Structures are given as structure tokens and as C-alpha cells.
PDB file of C-alpha atoms and ligand atoms in Angstrom:
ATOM      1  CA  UNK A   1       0.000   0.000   0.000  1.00 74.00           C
ATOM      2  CA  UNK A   2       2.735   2.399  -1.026  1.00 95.00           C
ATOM      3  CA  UNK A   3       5.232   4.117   0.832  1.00 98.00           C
ATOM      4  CA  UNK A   4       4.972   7.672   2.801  1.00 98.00           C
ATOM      5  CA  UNK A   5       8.489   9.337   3.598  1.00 98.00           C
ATOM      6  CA  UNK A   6       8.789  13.139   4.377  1.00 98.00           C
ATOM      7  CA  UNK A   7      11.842  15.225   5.247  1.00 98.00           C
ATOM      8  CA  UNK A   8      12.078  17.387   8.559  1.00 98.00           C
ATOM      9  CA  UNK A   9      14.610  19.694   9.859  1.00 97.00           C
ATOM     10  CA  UNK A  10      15.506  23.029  10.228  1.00 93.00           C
ATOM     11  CA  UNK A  11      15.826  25.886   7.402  1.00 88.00           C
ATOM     12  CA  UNK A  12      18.485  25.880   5.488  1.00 91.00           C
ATOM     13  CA  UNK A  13      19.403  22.127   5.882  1.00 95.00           C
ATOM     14  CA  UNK A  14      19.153  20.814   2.513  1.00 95.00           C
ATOM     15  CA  UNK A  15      16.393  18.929   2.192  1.00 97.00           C
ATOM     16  CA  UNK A  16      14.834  19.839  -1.123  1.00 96.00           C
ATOM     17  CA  UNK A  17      18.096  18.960  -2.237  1.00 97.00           C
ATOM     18  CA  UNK A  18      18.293  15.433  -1.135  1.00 98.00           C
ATOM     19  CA  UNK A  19      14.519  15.433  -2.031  1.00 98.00           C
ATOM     20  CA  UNK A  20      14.920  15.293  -5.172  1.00 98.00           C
ATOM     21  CA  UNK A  21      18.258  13.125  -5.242  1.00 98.00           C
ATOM     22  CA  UNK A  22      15.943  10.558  -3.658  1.00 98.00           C
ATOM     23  CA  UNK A  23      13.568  10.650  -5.763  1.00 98.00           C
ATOM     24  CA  UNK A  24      15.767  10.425  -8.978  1.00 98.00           C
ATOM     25  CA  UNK A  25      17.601   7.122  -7.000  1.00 98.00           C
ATOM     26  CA  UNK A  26      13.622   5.821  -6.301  1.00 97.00           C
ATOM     27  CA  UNK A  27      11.876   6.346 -10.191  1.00 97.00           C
ATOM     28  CA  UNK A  28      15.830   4.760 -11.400  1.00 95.00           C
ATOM     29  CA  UNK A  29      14.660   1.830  -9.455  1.00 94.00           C
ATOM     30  CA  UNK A  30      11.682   1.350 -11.061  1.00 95.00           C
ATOM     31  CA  UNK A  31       9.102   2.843  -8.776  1.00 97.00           C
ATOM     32  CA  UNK A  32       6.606   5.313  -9.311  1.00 98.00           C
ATOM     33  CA  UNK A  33       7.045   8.693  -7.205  1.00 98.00           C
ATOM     34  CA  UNK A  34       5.642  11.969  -6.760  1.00 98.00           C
ATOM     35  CA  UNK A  35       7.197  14.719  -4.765  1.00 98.00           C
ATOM     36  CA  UNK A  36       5.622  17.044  -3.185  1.00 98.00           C
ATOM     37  CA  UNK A  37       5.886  19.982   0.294  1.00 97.00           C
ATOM     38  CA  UNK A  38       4.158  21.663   2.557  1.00 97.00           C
ATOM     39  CA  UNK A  39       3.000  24.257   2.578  1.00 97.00           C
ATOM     40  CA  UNK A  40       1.962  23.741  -0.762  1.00 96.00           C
ATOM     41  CA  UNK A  41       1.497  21.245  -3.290  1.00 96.00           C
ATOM     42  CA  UNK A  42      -1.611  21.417  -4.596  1.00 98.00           C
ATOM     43  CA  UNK A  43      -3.303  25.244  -6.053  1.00 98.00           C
ATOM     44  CA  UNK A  44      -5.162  25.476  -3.126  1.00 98.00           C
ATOM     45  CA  UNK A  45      -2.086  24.691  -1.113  1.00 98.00           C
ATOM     46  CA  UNK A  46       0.164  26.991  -3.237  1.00 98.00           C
ATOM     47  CA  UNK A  47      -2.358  29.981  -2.392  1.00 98.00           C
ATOM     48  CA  UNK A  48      -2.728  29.214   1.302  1.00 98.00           C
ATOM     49  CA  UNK A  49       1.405  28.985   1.046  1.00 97.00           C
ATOM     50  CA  UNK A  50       1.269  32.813  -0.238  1.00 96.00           C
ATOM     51  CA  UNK A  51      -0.545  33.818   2.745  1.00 96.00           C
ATOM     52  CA  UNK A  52       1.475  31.525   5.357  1.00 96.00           C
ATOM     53  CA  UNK A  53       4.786  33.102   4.374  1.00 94.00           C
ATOM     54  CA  UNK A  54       4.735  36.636   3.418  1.00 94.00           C
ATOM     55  CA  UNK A  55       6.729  38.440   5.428  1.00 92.00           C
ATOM     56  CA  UNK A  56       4.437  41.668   5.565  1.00 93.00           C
ATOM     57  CA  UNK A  57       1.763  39.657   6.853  1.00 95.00           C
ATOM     58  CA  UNK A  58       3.555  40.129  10.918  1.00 93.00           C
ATOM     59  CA  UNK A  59      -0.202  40.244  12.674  1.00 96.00           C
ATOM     60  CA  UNK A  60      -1.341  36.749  11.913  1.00 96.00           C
ATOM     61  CA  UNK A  61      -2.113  34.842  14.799  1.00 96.00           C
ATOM     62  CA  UNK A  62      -0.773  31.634  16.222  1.00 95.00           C
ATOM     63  CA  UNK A  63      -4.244  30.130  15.777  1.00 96.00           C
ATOM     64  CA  UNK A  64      -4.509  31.416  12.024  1.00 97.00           C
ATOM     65  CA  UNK A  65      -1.306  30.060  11.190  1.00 97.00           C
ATOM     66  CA  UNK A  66      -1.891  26.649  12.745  1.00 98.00           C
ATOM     67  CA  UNK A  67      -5.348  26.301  10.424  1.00 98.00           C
ATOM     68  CA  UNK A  68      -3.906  27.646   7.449  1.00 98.00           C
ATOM     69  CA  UNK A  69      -0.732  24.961   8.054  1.00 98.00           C
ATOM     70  CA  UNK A  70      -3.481  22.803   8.472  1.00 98.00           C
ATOM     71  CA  UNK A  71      -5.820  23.557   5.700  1.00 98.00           C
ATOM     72  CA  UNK A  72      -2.980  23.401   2.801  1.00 98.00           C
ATOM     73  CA  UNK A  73      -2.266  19.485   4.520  1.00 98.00           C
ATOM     74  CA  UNK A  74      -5.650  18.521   4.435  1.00 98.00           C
ATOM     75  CA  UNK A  75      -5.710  19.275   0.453  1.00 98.00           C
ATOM     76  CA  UNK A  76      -2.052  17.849   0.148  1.00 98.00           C
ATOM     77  CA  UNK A  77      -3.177  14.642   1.394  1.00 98.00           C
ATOM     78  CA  UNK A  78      -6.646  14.416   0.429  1.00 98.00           C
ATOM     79  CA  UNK A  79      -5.774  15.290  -3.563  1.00 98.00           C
ATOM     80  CA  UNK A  80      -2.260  14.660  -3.996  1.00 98.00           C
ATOM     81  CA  UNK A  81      -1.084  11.889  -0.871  1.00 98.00           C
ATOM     82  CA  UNK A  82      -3.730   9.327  -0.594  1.00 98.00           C
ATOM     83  CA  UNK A  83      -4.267   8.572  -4.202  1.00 98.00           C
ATOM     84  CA  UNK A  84      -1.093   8.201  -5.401  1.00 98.00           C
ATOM     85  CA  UNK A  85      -0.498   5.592  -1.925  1.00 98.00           C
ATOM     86  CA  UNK A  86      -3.561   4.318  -3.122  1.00 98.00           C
ATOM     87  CA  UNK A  87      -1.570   3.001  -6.291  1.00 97.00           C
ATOM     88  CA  UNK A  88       1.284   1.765  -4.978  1.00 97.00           C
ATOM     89  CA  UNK A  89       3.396   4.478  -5.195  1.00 98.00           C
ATOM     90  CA  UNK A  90       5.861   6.109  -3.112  1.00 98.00           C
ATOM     91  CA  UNK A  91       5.295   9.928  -2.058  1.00 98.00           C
ATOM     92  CA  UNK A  92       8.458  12.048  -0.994  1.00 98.00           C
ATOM     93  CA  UNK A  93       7.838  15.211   0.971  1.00 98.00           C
ATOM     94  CA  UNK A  94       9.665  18.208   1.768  1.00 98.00           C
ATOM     95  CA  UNK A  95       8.291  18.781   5.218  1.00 98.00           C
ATOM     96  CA  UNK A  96       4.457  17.254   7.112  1.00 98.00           C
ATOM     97  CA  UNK A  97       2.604  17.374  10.007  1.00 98.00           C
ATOM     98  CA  UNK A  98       6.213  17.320  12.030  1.00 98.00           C
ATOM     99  CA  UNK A  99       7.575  20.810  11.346  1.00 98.00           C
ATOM    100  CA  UNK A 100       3.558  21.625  12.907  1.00 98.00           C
ATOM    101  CA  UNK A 101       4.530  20.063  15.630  1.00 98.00           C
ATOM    102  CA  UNK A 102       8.271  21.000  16.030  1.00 98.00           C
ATOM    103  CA  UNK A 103       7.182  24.553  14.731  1.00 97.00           C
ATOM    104  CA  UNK A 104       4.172  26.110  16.503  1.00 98.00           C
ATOM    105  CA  UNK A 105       4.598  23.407  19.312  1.00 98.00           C
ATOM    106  CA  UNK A 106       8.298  23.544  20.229  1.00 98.00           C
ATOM    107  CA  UNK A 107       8.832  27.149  18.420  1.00 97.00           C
ATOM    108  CA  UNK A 108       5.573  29.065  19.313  1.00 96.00           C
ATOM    109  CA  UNK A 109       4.725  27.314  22.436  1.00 96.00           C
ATOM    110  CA  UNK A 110       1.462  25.967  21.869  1.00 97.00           C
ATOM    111  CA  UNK A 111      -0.248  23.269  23.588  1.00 97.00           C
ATOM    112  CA  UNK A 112       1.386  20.420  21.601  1.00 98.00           C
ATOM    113  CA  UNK A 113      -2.010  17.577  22.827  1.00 98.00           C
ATOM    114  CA  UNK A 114      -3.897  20.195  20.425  1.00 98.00           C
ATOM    115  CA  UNK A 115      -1.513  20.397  17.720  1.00 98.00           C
ATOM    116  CA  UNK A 116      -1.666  16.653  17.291  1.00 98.00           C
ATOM    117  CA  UNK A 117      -5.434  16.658  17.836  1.00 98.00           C
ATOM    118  CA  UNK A 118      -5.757  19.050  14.552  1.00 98.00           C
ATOM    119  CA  UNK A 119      -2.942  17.507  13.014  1.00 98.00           C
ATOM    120  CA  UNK A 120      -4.716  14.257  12.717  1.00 98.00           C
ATOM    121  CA  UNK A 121      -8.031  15.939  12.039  1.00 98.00           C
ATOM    122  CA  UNK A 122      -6.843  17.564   8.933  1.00 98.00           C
ATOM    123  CA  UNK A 123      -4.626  14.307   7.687  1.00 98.00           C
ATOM    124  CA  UNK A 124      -7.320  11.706   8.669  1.00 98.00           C
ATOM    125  CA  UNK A 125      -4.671   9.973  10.804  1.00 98.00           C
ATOM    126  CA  UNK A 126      -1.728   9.759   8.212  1.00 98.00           C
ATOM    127  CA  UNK A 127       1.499   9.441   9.831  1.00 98.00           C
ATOM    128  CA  UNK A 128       5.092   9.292   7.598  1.00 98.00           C
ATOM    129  CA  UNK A 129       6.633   5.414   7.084  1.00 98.00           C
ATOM    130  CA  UNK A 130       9.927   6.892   7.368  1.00 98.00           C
ATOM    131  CA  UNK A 131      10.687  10.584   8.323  1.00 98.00           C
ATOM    132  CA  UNK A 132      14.686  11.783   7.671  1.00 98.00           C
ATOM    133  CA  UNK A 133      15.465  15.026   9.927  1.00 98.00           C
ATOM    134  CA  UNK A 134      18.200  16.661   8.343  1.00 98.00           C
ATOM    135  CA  UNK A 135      19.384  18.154  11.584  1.00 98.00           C
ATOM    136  CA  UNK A 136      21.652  21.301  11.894  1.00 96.00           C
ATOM    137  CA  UNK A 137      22.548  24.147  13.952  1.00 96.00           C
ATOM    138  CA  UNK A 138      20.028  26.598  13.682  1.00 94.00           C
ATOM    139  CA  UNK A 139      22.637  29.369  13.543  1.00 94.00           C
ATOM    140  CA  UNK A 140      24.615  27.753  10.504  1.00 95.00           C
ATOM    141  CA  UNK A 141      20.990  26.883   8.724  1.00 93.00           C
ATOM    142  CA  UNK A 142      19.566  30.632   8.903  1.00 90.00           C
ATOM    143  CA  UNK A 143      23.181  31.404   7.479  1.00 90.00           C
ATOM    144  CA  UNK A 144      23.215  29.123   4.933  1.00 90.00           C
ATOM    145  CA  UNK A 145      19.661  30.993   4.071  1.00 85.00           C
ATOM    146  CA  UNK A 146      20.584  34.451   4.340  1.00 81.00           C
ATOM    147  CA  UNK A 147      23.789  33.439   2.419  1.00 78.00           C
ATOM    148  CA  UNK A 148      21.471  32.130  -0.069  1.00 71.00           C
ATOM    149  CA  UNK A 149      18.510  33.820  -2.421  1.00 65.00           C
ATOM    150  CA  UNK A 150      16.821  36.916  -0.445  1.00 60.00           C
ATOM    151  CA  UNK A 151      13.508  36.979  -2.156  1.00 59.00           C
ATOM    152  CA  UNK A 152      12.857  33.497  -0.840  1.00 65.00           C
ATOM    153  CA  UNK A 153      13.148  34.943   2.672  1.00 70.00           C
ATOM    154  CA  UNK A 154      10.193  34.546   4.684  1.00 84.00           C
ATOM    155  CA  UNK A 155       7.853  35.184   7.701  1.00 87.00           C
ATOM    156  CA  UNK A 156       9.117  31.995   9.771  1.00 87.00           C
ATOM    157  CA  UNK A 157      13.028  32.580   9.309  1.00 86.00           C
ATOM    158  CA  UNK A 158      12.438  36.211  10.482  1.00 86.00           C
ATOM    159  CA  UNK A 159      11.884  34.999  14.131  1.00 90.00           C
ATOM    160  CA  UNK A 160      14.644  34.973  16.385  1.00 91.00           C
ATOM    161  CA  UNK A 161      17.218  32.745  16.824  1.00 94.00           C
ATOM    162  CA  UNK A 162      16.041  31.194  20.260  1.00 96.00           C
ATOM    163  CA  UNK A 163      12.815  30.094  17.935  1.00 96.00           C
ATOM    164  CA  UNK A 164      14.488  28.681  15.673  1.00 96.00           C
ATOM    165  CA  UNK A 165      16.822  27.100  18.348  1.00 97.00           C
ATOM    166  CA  UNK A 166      13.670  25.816  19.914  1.00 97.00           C
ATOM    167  CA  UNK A 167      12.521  24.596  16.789  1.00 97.00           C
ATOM    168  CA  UNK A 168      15.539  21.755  16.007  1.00 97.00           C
ATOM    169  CA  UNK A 169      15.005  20.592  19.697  1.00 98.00           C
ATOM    170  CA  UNK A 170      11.409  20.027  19.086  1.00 98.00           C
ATOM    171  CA  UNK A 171      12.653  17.951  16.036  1.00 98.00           C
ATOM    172  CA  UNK A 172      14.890  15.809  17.804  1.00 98.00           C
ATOM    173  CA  UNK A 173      12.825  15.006  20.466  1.00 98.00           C
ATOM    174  CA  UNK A 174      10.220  14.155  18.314  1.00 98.00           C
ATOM    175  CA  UNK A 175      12.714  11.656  16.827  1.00 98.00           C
ATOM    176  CA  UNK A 176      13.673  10.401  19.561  1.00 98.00           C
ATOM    177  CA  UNK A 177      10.282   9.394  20.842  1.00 98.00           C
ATOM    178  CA  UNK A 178       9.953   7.415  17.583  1.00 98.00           C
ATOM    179  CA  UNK A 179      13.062   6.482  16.938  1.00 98.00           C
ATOM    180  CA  UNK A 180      11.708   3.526  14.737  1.00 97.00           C
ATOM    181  CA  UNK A 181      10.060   6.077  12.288  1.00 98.00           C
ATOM    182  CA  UNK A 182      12.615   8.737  12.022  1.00 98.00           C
ATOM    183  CA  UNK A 183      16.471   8.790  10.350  1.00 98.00           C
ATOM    184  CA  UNK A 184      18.528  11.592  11.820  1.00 98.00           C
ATOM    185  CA  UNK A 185      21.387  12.781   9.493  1.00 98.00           C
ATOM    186  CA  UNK A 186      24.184  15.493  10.630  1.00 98.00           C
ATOM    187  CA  UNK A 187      23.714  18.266   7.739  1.00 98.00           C
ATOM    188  CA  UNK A 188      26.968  19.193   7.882  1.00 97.00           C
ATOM    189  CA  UNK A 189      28.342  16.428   6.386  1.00 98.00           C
ATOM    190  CA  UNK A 190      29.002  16.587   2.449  1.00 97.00           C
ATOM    191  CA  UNK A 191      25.593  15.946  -0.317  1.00 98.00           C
ATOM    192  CA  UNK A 192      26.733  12.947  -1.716  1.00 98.00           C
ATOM    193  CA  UNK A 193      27.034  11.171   2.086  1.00 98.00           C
ATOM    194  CA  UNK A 194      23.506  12.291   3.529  1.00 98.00           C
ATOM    195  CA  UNK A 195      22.099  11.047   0.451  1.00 98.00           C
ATOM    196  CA  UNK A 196      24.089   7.540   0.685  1.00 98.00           C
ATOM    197  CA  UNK A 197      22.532   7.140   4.187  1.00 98.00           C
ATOM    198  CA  UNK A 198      19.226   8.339   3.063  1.00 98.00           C
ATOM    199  CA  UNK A 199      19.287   5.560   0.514  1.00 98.00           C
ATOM    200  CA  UNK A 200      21.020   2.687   2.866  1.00 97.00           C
ATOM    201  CA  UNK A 201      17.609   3.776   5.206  1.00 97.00           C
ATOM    202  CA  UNK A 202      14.768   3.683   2.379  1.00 98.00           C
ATOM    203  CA  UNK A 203      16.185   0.408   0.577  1.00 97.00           C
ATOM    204  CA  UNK A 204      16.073  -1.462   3.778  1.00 96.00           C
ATOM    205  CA  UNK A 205      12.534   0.050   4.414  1.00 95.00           C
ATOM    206  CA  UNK A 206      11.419  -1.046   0.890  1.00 95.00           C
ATOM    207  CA  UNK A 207      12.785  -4.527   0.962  1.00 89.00           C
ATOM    208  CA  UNK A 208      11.418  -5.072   4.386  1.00 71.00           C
ATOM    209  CA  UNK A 209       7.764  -4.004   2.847  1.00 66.00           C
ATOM    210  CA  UNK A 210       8.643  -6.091  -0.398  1.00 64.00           C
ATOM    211  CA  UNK A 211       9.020  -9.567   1.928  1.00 65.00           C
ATOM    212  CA  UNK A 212       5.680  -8.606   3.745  1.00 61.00           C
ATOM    213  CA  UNK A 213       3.710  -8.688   1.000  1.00 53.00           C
ATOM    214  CA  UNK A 214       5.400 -11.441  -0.677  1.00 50.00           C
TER     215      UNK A 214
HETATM  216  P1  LIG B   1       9.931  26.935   2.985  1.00 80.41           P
HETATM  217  O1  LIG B   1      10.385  28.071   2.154  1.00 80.41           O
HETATM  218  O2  LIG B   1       9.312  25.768   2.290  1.00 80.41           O
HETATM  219  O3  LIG B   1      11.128  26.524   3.945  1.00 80.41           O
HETATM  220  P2  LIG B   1      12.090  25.275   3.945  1.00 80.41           P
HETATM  221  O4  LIG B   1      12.885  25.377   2.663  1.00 80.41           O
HETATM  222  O5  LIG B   1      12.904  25.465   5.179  1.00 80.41           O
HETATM  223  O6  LIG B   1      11.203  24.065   4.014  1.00 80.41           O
HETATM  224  O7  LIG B   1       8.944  27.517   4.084  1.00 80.41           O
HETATM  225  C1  LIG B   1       8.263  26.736   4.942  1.00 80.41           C
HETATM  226  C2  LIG B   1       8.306  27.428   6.286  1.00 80.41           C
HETATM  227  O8  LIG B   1       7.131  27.145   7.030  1.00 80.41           O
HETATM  228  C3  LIG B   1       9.484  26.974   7.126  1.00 80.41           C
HETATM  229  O9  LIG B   1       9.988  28.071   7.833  1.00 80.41           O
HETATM  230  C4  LIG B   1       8.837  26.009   8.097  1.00 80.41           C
HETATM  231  C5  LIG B   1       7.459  26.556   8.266  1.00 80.41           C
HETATM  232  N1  LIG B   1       6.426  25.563   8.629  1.00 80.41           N
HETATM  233  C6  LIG B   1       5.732  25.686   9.835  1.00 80.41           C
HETATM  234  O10 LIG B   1       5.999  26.614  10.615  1.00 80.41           O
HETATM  235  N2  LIG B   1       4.743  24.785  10.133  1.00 80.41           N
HETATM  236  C7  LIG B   1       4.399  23.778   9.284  1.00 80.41           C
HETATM  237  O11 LIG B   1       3.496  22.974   9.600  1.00 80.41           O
HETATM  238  C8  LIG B   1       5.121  23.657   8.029  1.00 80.41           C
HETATM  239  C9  LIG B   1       4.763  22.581   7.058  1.00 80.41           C
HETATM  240  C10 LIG B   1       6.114  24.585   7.747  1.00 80.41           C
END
């Protein structure tokens, strides 16, 4: 019944990178894969991503931003995730419910219990196969970002370092508590090795599916 792994982590760690490096491995191999992120992914998505992350908009509320997070999942999954699990296939995606929870849980301080609540609300219970956190200082991420392309800055890397410090806590605790589910990878190291270990991590996955179905 397919195959659901997302990437987590902090900005400016390199996952759409190994995204797609993944994905070029996985459709080499034979199988069929979309990828896809959040926020976004869908038109509906795309135009809730517009609101989510312009940095003018500095008055939207926690609550707002948790919905609209919420809302552009609930499409992602409901058009885009489901069906193409529903085949067989294998979706890849830049970020999920995690960075909610890592986010406006461990960044904005919100009752995590109610994250999770909406969370599985708006993806009728769908939780990751495999989740890789790309994990990384959050000083040396928001440099590689600012070091990077400036009209892609948005309203989340404008908060302060302590948030985003916060923020890769949140994601490695989350690992930890799952430690079955999640792959964490030191982002410092060079392209070509996080990708090796990404791929070491989904081909055991996949042949461990393969021989329960066979
Ligand atoms: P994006 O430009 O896609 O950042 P990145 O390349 O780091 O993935 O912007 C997504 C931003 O939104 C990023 O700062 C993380 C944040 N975010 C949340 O705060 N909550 C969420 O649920 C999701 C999916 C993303």
C-alpha cells in the first residue's frame, strides 16, 4: 500500500536537495514517485502557502497560522497523498505534520495535545513510514539561508534565533520518541554522504515491505 516518507529539519538544511536526489535514486529503481511539500502542493495549497509566508503579513495569529498549516495538509493529502499511496506508489515530501509540531509546538509554544489533535483531524490519521530530519545548527541553517537567495526569505526565518533554536530541539525530540520512524542525518556532512545514508535507510525500508507482501 505504497510508501509515505517526508523530510524534517531546520531551514536551510538541505532537504529539497536530497529530495529530489531521492527521488531520482527511487523512479531509477523502477518505482513510481511523486514529490511534493508543505506548505503547498496542490493550487489550493500553493495559495494558502502565499498567505502563510509573506513576510508583511507580521499580525497573523498563532491560531490562524496553525489552520492555514493545516488547511494546505488537508488538500495535500486528500488530492495529492492518498491517491497516489492508493496506487502503490511512493510519495516524498519536503516537510508534514512534524515541522507543525516541532514549529508552533516547540517554536511558538502551543499546547502540543492540540496540535496533534488538529494535526490528525486535517490528515485523517496519516502518519510518515519513514521521516529523515536533516538536523543542523540553527545558527549555521539561517546562514546558509541568508547566504542564499533573499527573495525566498520569509515570515518563519524572520523569528529569532532562540525560535528557531527551539525549533531543532522540538525535532529531535520528536525523533527520539519514535526512533523507529525517524532517520537523523548530521547536515553538515558533504551531499553525496547524507544522500548515501538516506538511501542505505529507504532500501532497507522497501525490501522489508517487499518480503511482507510477498
Ligand atoms: P519553505 O520556504 O518551504 O522553507 P524550507 O525550505 O525550510 O522548508 O517555508 C516553509 C516554512 O514554514 C518553514 O519556515 C517552516 C514553516 N512551517 C511551519 O511553521 N509549520 C508547518 O506545519 C510547516 C509545514 C512549515
Amino acid at each position: 500500500m505504497g510508501c509515505f516518507i517526508t523530510f524534517e529539519g531546520p531551514e536551510g538544511s538541505g532537504k529539497t536537495t536530497q529530495v529530489h536526489l531521492l527521488a531520482e535514486w527511487l523512479q531509477a529503481q523502477g518505482y513510481d514517485v511523486v514529490t511534493t511539500r508543505e506548505p503547498g502542493g496542490t493550487r489550493i495549497g500553493d495559495g494558502i502557502r502565499a498567505l502563510l509566508l509573506n513576510p508583511l503579513y507580521v499580525e497573523m495569529q498563532p491560531e490562524a497560522e496553525i489552520l492555514l498549516f493545516s488547511a494546505a495538509r488537508a488538500q495535500l493529502v486528500g488530492q495529492v497523498i492518498r491517491p497516489h499511496l492508493a496506487r502503490g506508489g511512493i510519495v516524498v515530501c519536503d516537510r508534514f505534520a512534524d515541522s507543525t509540531l516541532a514549529y508552533q509546538g516547540y517554536g511558538r509554544q502551543l499546547d502540543i495535545e492540540v496540535l496533534r489533535r488538529i494535526t490528525a483531524f486535517a490528515t485523517g490519521n496519516l502518519k510518515p513510514d519513514l521521516t529523515i530530519c536533516l538536523d543542523l545548527a540553527a545558527e549555521e541553517g539561517l546562514r546558509r539561508k541568508r547566504g542564499g537567495d533573499q527573495a525566498e526569505w520569509n515570515r518563519m526565518e524572520q523569528e529569532q534565533l532562540a525560535f528557531h533554536e527551539r525549533v531543532r530541539r522540538g525535532f529531535l525530540a520528536l525523533a527520539a520518541a519514535e526512533p523507529t520512524r525517524w532517520l537523523v542525518l548530521d547536515a553538515m556532512q558533504s551531499v553525496v554522504s547524507v544522500q548515501e545514508a538516506i538511501r542505505q535507510r529507504v532500501a532497507q525500508h522497501l525490501n522489508f515491505e517487499r518480503s511482507v507482501v510477498t
